[in-house]
């Protein structure tokens, strides 16, 4: 704030207010004082622009200043409230959500099948995404039991929807697809608990509703143990594909203790399993209960 006896510049009036700005143009000074009734300005006195520095210093030390309570007196002695100071607020984009570092926001533009999506990233780039840790029955080149249902479910849930992609150790598979966990809502932190995974992650939703089986491919194993538990829950409650009446077609199955896969007895990969790693299961259910996954080649 400053005060100036305007008699030196204009009609002997005295103005008191909050200093806003001073403009110098061709030797003329324009002064702006903030008041309740608007800005006051005058532009008549031919004063050297160098006086601007002096006037700014007067903002601190002139008479009739601001009282200790922060109020301002105008020329008539009336008390005015000082203009509110603006707070510094970080800009927030409408609709933006606070997400943990590393998650990619994306919009699903096409559903290829139950576990494969095409998305548009924030920069406009289109990418194919393979969901980590789950495998839905085939529905494209060949149709497996419950494949069409799984594909239709993923389409109904994700097509056109915004999701958040969380990656594991490997960012892409050998086909160049992004490997990710798809969050319907971003988790609260970098290490979400089981409740958050159950309620917000689509990979987990596929397992819980019986549209997918666990498929663990190291080193992408962040949620592998939890996924096995979710699959067991769906199987025990006969949800989705686990409700299909499928009888064991083989007398036994060969498990590989190293890869945690199980095979039909005549599967090439099962026969190649080293004796020290070979585990025999009487039924498919027993293999699944032990945390083994079906071979992608022989599809037991």
CSV table of C-alpha atoms in Angstrom, one decimal:
chain,number,residue,atom,x,y,z
A,1,UNK,CA,0.0,0.0,0.0
A,2,UNK,CA,1.1,3.6,-0.6
A,3,UNK,CA,-0.4,7.1,-0.2
A,4,UNK,CA,0.3,10.1,-2.3
A,5,UNK,CA,-0.7,13.8,-2.0
A,6,UNK,CA,-2.1,14.1,-5.4
A,7,UNK,CA,-2.0,17.9,-5.3
A,8,UNK,CA,1.4,17.5,-6.9
A,9,UNK,CA,-0.2,15.7,-9.8
A,10,UNK,CA,-4.0,16.3,-10.0
A,11,UNK,CA,-6.4,18.7,-8.3
A,12,UNK,CA,-5.1,18.5,-4.7
A,13,UNK,CA,-6.9,15.3,-3.8
A,14,UNK,CA,-5.5,12.8,-1.5
A,15,UNK,CA,-5.8,9.1,-2.4
A,16,UNK,CA,-5.1,6.1,-0.2
A,17,UNK,CA,-5.4,2.5,-1.3
A,18,UNK,CA,-3.7,-0.7,-2.2
A,19,UNK,CA,-0.9,-0.3,-4.7
A,20,UNK,CA,-1.7,-2.4,-7.8
A,21,UNK,CA,0.6,-1.2,-10.6
A,22,UNK,CA,2.2,1.9,-12.1
A,23,UNK,CA,2.8,2.3,-15.9
A,24,UNK,CA,5.2,4.7,-17.4
A,25,UNK,CA,4.7,5.9,-21.0
A,26,UNK,CA,6.5,8.8,-22.7
A,27,UNK,CA,7.2,10.5,-19.3
A,28,UNK,CA,3.6,10.1,-18.1
A,29,UNK,CA,2.8,7.8,-15.1
A,30,UNK,CA,-0.5,6.0,-14.7
A,31,UNK,CA,-1.2,4.9,-11.1
A,32,UNK,CA,-3.6,2.1,-10.1
A,33,UNK,CA,-5.0,2.0,-6.6
A,34,UNK,CA,-7.3,-0.9,-5.6
A,35,UNK,CA,-10.5,0.2,-3.8
A,36,UNK,CA,-14.0,-1.2,-3.2
A,37,UNK,CA,-15.4,1.0,-5.9
A,38,UNK,CA,-12.8,-0.1,-8.5
A,39,UNK,CA,-9.4,1.1,-9.6
A,40,UNK,CA,-8.6,4.8,-9.5
A,41,UNK,CA,-6.2,6.1,-12.1
A,42,UNK,CA,-5.0,9.5,-13.2
A,43,UNK,CA,-2.7,10.3,-16.2
A,44,UNK,CA,-2.0,14.0,-16.2
A,45,UNK,CA,1.2,14.8,-14.4
A,46,UNK,CA,4.4,14.9,-16.4
A,47,UNK,CA,6.7,13.2,-13.9
A,48,UNK,CA,10.0,11.5,-14.7
A,49,UNK,CA,9.6,7.8,-14.8
A,50,UNK,CA,12.5,7.5,-12.4
A,51,UNK,CA,10.1,8.6,-9.6
A,52,UNK,CA,8.5,5.1,-9.9
A,53,UNK,CA,11.2,3.6,-7.7
A,54,UNK,CA,10.5,6.3,-5.0
A,55,UNK,CA,6.8,5.7,-5.2
A,56,UNK,CA,7.3,1.9,-4.7
A,57,UNK,CA,9.4,2.6,-1.6
A,58,UNK,CA,6.6,4.8,-0.3
A,59,UNK,CA,4.4,1.7,-0.4
A,60,UNK,CA,6.1,0.5,2.8
A,61,UNK,CA,6.7,3.8,4.7
A,62,UNK,CA,4.0,6.3,3.9
A,63,UNK,CA,1.7,7.8,6.6
A,64,UNK,CA,-1.9,6.6,7.0
A,65,UNK,CA,-0.7,3.1,6.4
A,66,UNK,CA,-2.4,-0.2,7.2
A,67,UNK,CA,-3.3,-0.7,10.9
A,68,UNK,CA,-2.0,-3.6,12.8
A,69,UNK,CA,-5.2,-5.5,12.2
A,70,UNK,CA,-4.6,-5.6,8.5
A,71,UNK,CA,-7.4,-3.2,7.6
A,72,UNK,CA,-7.1,-0.2,5.2
A,73,UNK,CA,-8.4,3.3,5.7
A,74,UNK,CA,-9.4,5.3,2.6
A,75,UNK,CA,-9.2,9.1,2.3
A,76,UNK,CA,-12.6,9.5,4.1
A,77,UNK,CA,-11.4,7.5,7.1
A,78,UNK,CA,-13.6,4.5,6.3
A,79,UNK,CA,-12.1,1.1,7.0
A,80,UNK,CA,-11.8,-1.3,4.1
A,81,UNK,CA,-10.8,-4.9,4.1
A,82,UNK,CA,-7.7,-5.7,2.2
A,83,UNK,CA,-8.3,-7.7,-1.0
A,84,UNK,CA,-8.0,-11.5,-0.4
A,85,UNK,CA,-4.8,-13.0,-1.4
A,86,UNK,CA,-5.0,-15.8,-3.8
A,87,UNK,CA,-3.9,-19.2,-2.7
A,88,UNK,CA,-1.4,-21.2,-4.7
A,89,UNK,CA,-3.3,-24.3,-5.9
A,90,UNK,CA,-1.8,-27.0,-8.1
A,91,UNK,CA,-3.9,-27.4,-11.3
A,92,UNK,CA,-6.0,-30.6,-11.3
A,93,UNK,CA,-7.4,-31.9,-14.5
A,94,UNK,CA,-11.1,-32.7,-14.4
A,95,UNK,CA,-11.7,-36.4,-13.9
A,96,UNK,CA,-8.1,-37.2,-13.2
A,97,UNK,CA,-7.4,-39.8,-10.5
A,98,UNK,CA,-4.4,-40.0,-8.3
A,99,UNK,CA,-2.6,-43.1,-9.4
A,100,UNK,CA,0.6,-44.8,-8.2
A,101,UNK,CA,3.7,-44.1,-10.3
A,102,UNK,CA,4.3,-46.5,-13.1
A,103,UNK,CA,0.7,-47.2,-14.0
A,104,UNK,CA,-0.4,-46.4,-17.6
A,105,UNK,CA,-3.8,-44.9,-18.2
A,106,UNK,CA,-5.4,-46.4,-21.3
A,107,UNK,CA,-8.7,-46.7,-23.1
A,108,UNK,CA,-9.8,-50.1,-24.5
A,109,UNK,CA,-10.6,-49.7,-28.2
A,110,UNK,CA,-11.1,-53.4,-29.0
A,111,UNK,CA,-11.4,-56.8,-27.2
A,112,UNK,CA,-9.5,-59.5,-29.1
A,113,UNK,CA,-10.6,-62.3,-26.8
A,114,UNK,CA,-11.0,-63.0,-23.1
A,115,UNK,CA,-7.4,-62.1,-22.1
A,116,UNK,CA,-6.2,-59.8,-25.0
A,117,UNK,CA,-7.1,-56.2,-25.6
A,118,UNK,CA,-6.2,-53.3,-27.9
A,119,UNK,CA,-5.9,-50.0,-26.1
A,120,UNK,CA,-5.1,-46.4,-26.8
A,121,UNK,CA,-2.5,-44.9,-24.5
A,122,UNK,CA,-2.5,-41.3,-23.3
A,123,UNK,CA,-0.1,-40.2,-26.1
A,124,UNK,CA,-2.6,-41.6,-28.7
A,125,UNK,CA,-0.5,-44.7,-29.5
A,126,UNK,CA,-2.3,-48.0,-30.0
A,127,UNK,CA,-1.0,-51.1,-28.2
A,128,UNK,CA,-2.1,-54.7,-27.8
A,129,UNK,CA,-2.2,-55.9,-24.2
A,130,UNK,CA,-2.0,-59.5,-22.9
A,131,UNK,CA,-3.3,-59.8,-19.4
A,132,UNK,CA,-0.7,-61.3,-17.0
A,133,UNK,CA,-1.3,-64.5,-15.0
A,134,UNK,CA,-4.6,-65.6,-16.6
A,135,UNK,CA,-5.6,-67.7,-19.6
A,136,UNK,CA,-9.1,-67.7,-21.0
A,137,UNK,CA,-10.4,-70.5,-23.3
A,138,UNK,CA,-9.7,-69.9,-27.0
A,139,UNK,CA,-12.4,-68.2,-29.0
A,140,UNK,CA,-10.7,-67.0,-32.2
A,141,UNK,CA,-8.7,-69.6,-34.2
A,142,UNK,CA,-10.3,-72.5,-32.4
A,143,UNK,CA,-13.2,-72.4,-30.0
A,144,UNK,CA,-12.8,-74.1,-26.7
A,145,UNK,CA,-15.5,-74.7,-24.1
A,146,UNK,CA,-16.4,-71.4,-22.4
A,147,UNK,CA,-14.2,-69.4,-24.8
A,148,UNK,CA,-17.1,-67.4,-26.4
A,149,UNK,CA,-18.5,-66.7,-22.9
A,150,UNK,CA,-15.1,-65.4,-21.6
A,151,UNK,CA,-14.6,-63.2,-24.7
A,152,UNK,CA,-18.1,-61.8,-24.4
A,153,UNK,CA,-17.7,-61.1,-20.7
A,154,UNK,CA,-14.4,-59.2,-21.3
A,155,UNK,CA,-16.0,-57.2,-24.1
A,156,UNK,CA,-19.0,-56.3,-21.9
A,157,UNK,CA,-16.7,-55.1,-19.1
A,158,UNK,CA,-13.9,-53.4,-20.9
A,159,UNK,CA,-14.9,-52.3,-24.4
A,160,UNK,CA,-14.5,-48.4,-24.5
A,161,UNK,CA,-13.6,-48.3,-20.9
A,162,UNK,CA,-10.7,-46.5,-19.3
A,163,UNK,CA,-8.3,-48.7,-17.4
A,164,UNK,CA,-4.9,-48.5,-15.7
A,165,UNK,CA,-2.1,-50.9,-16.7
A,166,UNK,CA,0.3,-52.3,-14.2
A,167,UNK,CA,3.4,-54.0,-15.5
A,168,UNK,CA,5.5,-56.7,-13.9
A,169,UNK,CA,9.2,-57.6,-14.5
A,170,UNK,CA,8.8,-58.0,-18.3
A,171,UNK,CA,7.1,-55.2,-20.2
A,172,UNK,CA,6.4,-57.2,-23.4
A,173,UNK,CA,6.1,-60.8,-24.6
A,174,UNK,CA,7.7,-62.3,-27.7
A,175,UNK,CA,4.8,-61.0,-29.8
A,176,UNK,CA,5.5,-57.4,-28.8
A,177,UNK,CA,2.4,-57.2,-26.7
A,178,UNK,CA,2.4,-55.2,-23.4
A,179,UNK,CA,2.1,-57.6,-20.4
A,180,UNK,CA,-0.1,-56.0,-17.8
A,181,UNK,CA,-2.5,-56.3,-14.9
A,182,UNK,CA,-5.6,-54.3,-15.8
A,183,UNK,CA,-7.1,-52.1,-13.0
A,184,UNK,CA,-10.6,-50.9,-13.3
A,185,UNK,CA,-9.9,-48.3,-10.7
A,186,UNK,CA,-6.3,-47.4,-9.7
A,187,UNK,CA,-5.1,-48.9,-6.4
A,188,UNK,CA,-4.2,-46.7,-3.5
A,189,UNK,CA,-0.5,-47.6,-3.4
A,190,UNK,CA,2.3,-49.6,-5.0
A,191,UNK,CA,1.5,-52.7,-3.0
A,192,UNK,CA,-2.3,-53.2,-3.0
A,193,UNK,CA,-3.8,-55.7,-0.7
A,194,UNK,CA,-6.0,-58.7,-1.5
A,195,UNK,CA,-9.2,-56.7,-1.1
A,196,UNK,CA,-8.1,-54.1,-3.7
A,197,UNK,CA,-7.0,-56.9,-6.1
A,198,UNK,CA,-10.4,-58.7,-5.7
A,199,UNK,CA,-12.5,-55.6,-6.2
A,200,UNK,CA,-10.5,-53.5,-8.7
A,201,UNK,CA,-8.3,-55.7,-10.9
A,202,UNK,CA,-9.8,-57.3,-14.0
A,203,UNK,CA,-7.3,-60.2,-14.1
A,204,UNK,CA,-8.6,-61.3,-10.7
A,205,UNK,CA,-12.2,-60.8,-11.7
A,206,UNK,CA,-11.8,-63.3,-14.6
A,207,UNK,CA,-10.4,-65.9,-12.2
A,208,UNK,CA,-13.1,-65.3,-9.5
A,209,UNK,CA,-15.9,-65.6,-11.9
A,210,UNK,CA,-14.5,-68.7,-13.6
A,211,UNK,CA,-13.8,-67.1,-17.0
A,212,UNK,CA,-10.0,-67.9,-16.8
A,213,UNK,CA,-7.5,-70.3,-15.4
A,214,UNK,CA,-4.2,-69.3,-13.8
A,215,UNK,CA,-1.3,-69.1,-16.2
A,216,UNK,CA,2.0,-68.2,-14.4
A,217,UNK,CA,5.0,-67.3,-16.6
A,218,UNK,CA,8.1,-66.3,-14.6
A,219,UNK,CA,9.4,-63.7,-13.9
A,220,UNK,CA,6.0,-62.1,-13.9
A,221,UNK,CA,4.7,-63.5,-10.6
A,222,UNK,CA,3.8,-60.5,-8.5
A,223,UNK,CA,0.2,-61.8,-7.8
A,224,UNK,CA,0.8,-65.5,-8.7
A,225,UNK,CA,0.1,-67.0,-5.3
A,226,UNK,CA,-3.1,-64.9,-4.8
A,227,UNK,CA,-4.3,-65.9,-8.3
A,228,UNK,CA,-4.0,-69.5,-7.4
A,229,UNK,CA,-6.2,-68.9,-4.3
A,230,UNK,CA,-8.8,-67.0,-6.4
A,231,UNK,CA,-8.9,-69.8,-8.9
A,232,UNK,CA,-9.4,-72.4,-6.1
A,233,UNK,CA,-12.3,-70.3,-4.8
A,234,UNK,CA,-14.0,-70.2,-8.2
A,235,UNK,CA,-13.5,-73.9,-8.7
A,236,UNK,CA,-14.9,-74.9,-5.3
A,237,UNK,CA,-18.0,-72.8,-6.0
A,238,UNK,CA,-18.2,-74.2,-9.6
A,239,UNK,CA,-18.3,-70.8,-11.2
A,240,UNK,CA,-18.0,-70.3,-14.9
A,241,UNK,CA,-16.0,-72.9,-16.7
A,242,UNK,CA,-15.6,-74.9,-13.5
A,243,UNK,CA,-19.3,-75.6,-13.6
A,244,UNK,CA,-19.0,-77.5,-16.9
A,245,UNK,CA,-19.4,-81.3,-16.6
A,246,UNK,CA,-16.0,-82.5,-17.8
A,247,UNK,CA,-14.9,-86.0,-16.9
A,248,UNK,CA,-11.2,-87.0,-16.8
A,249,UNK,CA,-10.3,-88.4,-20.1
A,250,UNK,CA,-6.9,-89.7,-19.0
A,251,UNK,CA,-6.0,-92.4,-16.4
A,252,UNK,CA,-3.4,-90.0,-14.9
A,253,UNK,CA,-1.6,-86.7,-15.5
A,254,UNK,CA,2.1,-85.9,-15.5
A,255,UNK,CA,3.2,-82.8,-13.5
A,256,UNK,CA,6.5,-81.0,-13.9
A,257,UNK,CA,7.6,-79.8,-10.4
A,258,UNK,CA,9.9,-77.3,-12.0
A,259,UNK,CA,7.5,-75.6,-14.4
A,260,UNK,CA,4.4,-76.3,-12.4
A,261,UNK,CA,2.6,-77.5,-15.5
A,262,UNK,CA,0.7,-80.8,-15.9
A,263,UNK,CA,0.2,-82.8,-19.0
A,264,UNK,CA,-1.6,-85.6,-20.6
A,265,UNK,CA,0.4,-88.9,-20.5
A,266,UNK,CA,1.0,-88.8,-24.3
A,267,UNK,CA,2.1,-85.1,-24.3
A,268,UNK,CA,5.5,-84.5,-25.8
A,269,UNK,CA,6.4,-82.1,-23.0
A,270,UNK,CA,5.1,-84.4,-20.3
A,271,UNK,CA,7.3,-87.2,-21.7
A,272,UNK,CA,10.3,-84.9,-21.7
A,273,UNK,CA,10.0,-84.1,-18.0
A,274,UNK,CA,13.0,-85.3,-16.1
A,275,UNK,CA,12.3,-88.1,-13.6
A,276,UNK,CA,13.4,-85.9,-10.6
A,277,UNK,CA,10.8,-83.3,-11.6
A,278,UNK,CA,8.0,-85.7,-12.5
A,279,UNK,CA,4.9,-85.8,-10.4
A,280,UNK,CA,2.0,-88.1,-11.1
A,281,UNK,CA,-1.6,-86.9,-10.4
A,282,UNK,CA,-4.6,-89.2,-10.5
A,283,UNK,CA,-7.0,-86.5,-11.6
A,284,UNK,CA,-6.9,-83.0,-13.1
A,285,UNK,CA,-8.5,-81.7,-9.9
A,286,UNK,CA,-5.6,-82.9,-7.8
A,287,UNK,CA,-3.1,-81.2,-10.1
A,288,UNK,CA,-5.0,-78.0,-9.9
A,289,UNK,CA,-5.2,-78.2,-6.1
A,290,UNK,CA,-1.5,-78.6,-5.9
A,291,UNK,CA,-1.1,-75.3,-7.8
A,292,UNK,CA,-0.2,-76.8,-11.2
A,293,UNK,CA,-1.4,-75.3,-14.5
A,294,UNK,CA,-2.6,-77.1,-17.6
A,295,UNK,CA,-0.1,-77.4,-20.5
A,296,UNK,CA,-0.9,-75.0,-23.3
A,297,UNK,CA,0.0,-77.6,-25.9
A,298,UNK,CA,-1.9,-80.7,-24.9
A,299,UNK,CA,-4.6,-78.8,-22.9
A,300,UNK,CA,-5.5,-81.5,-20.4
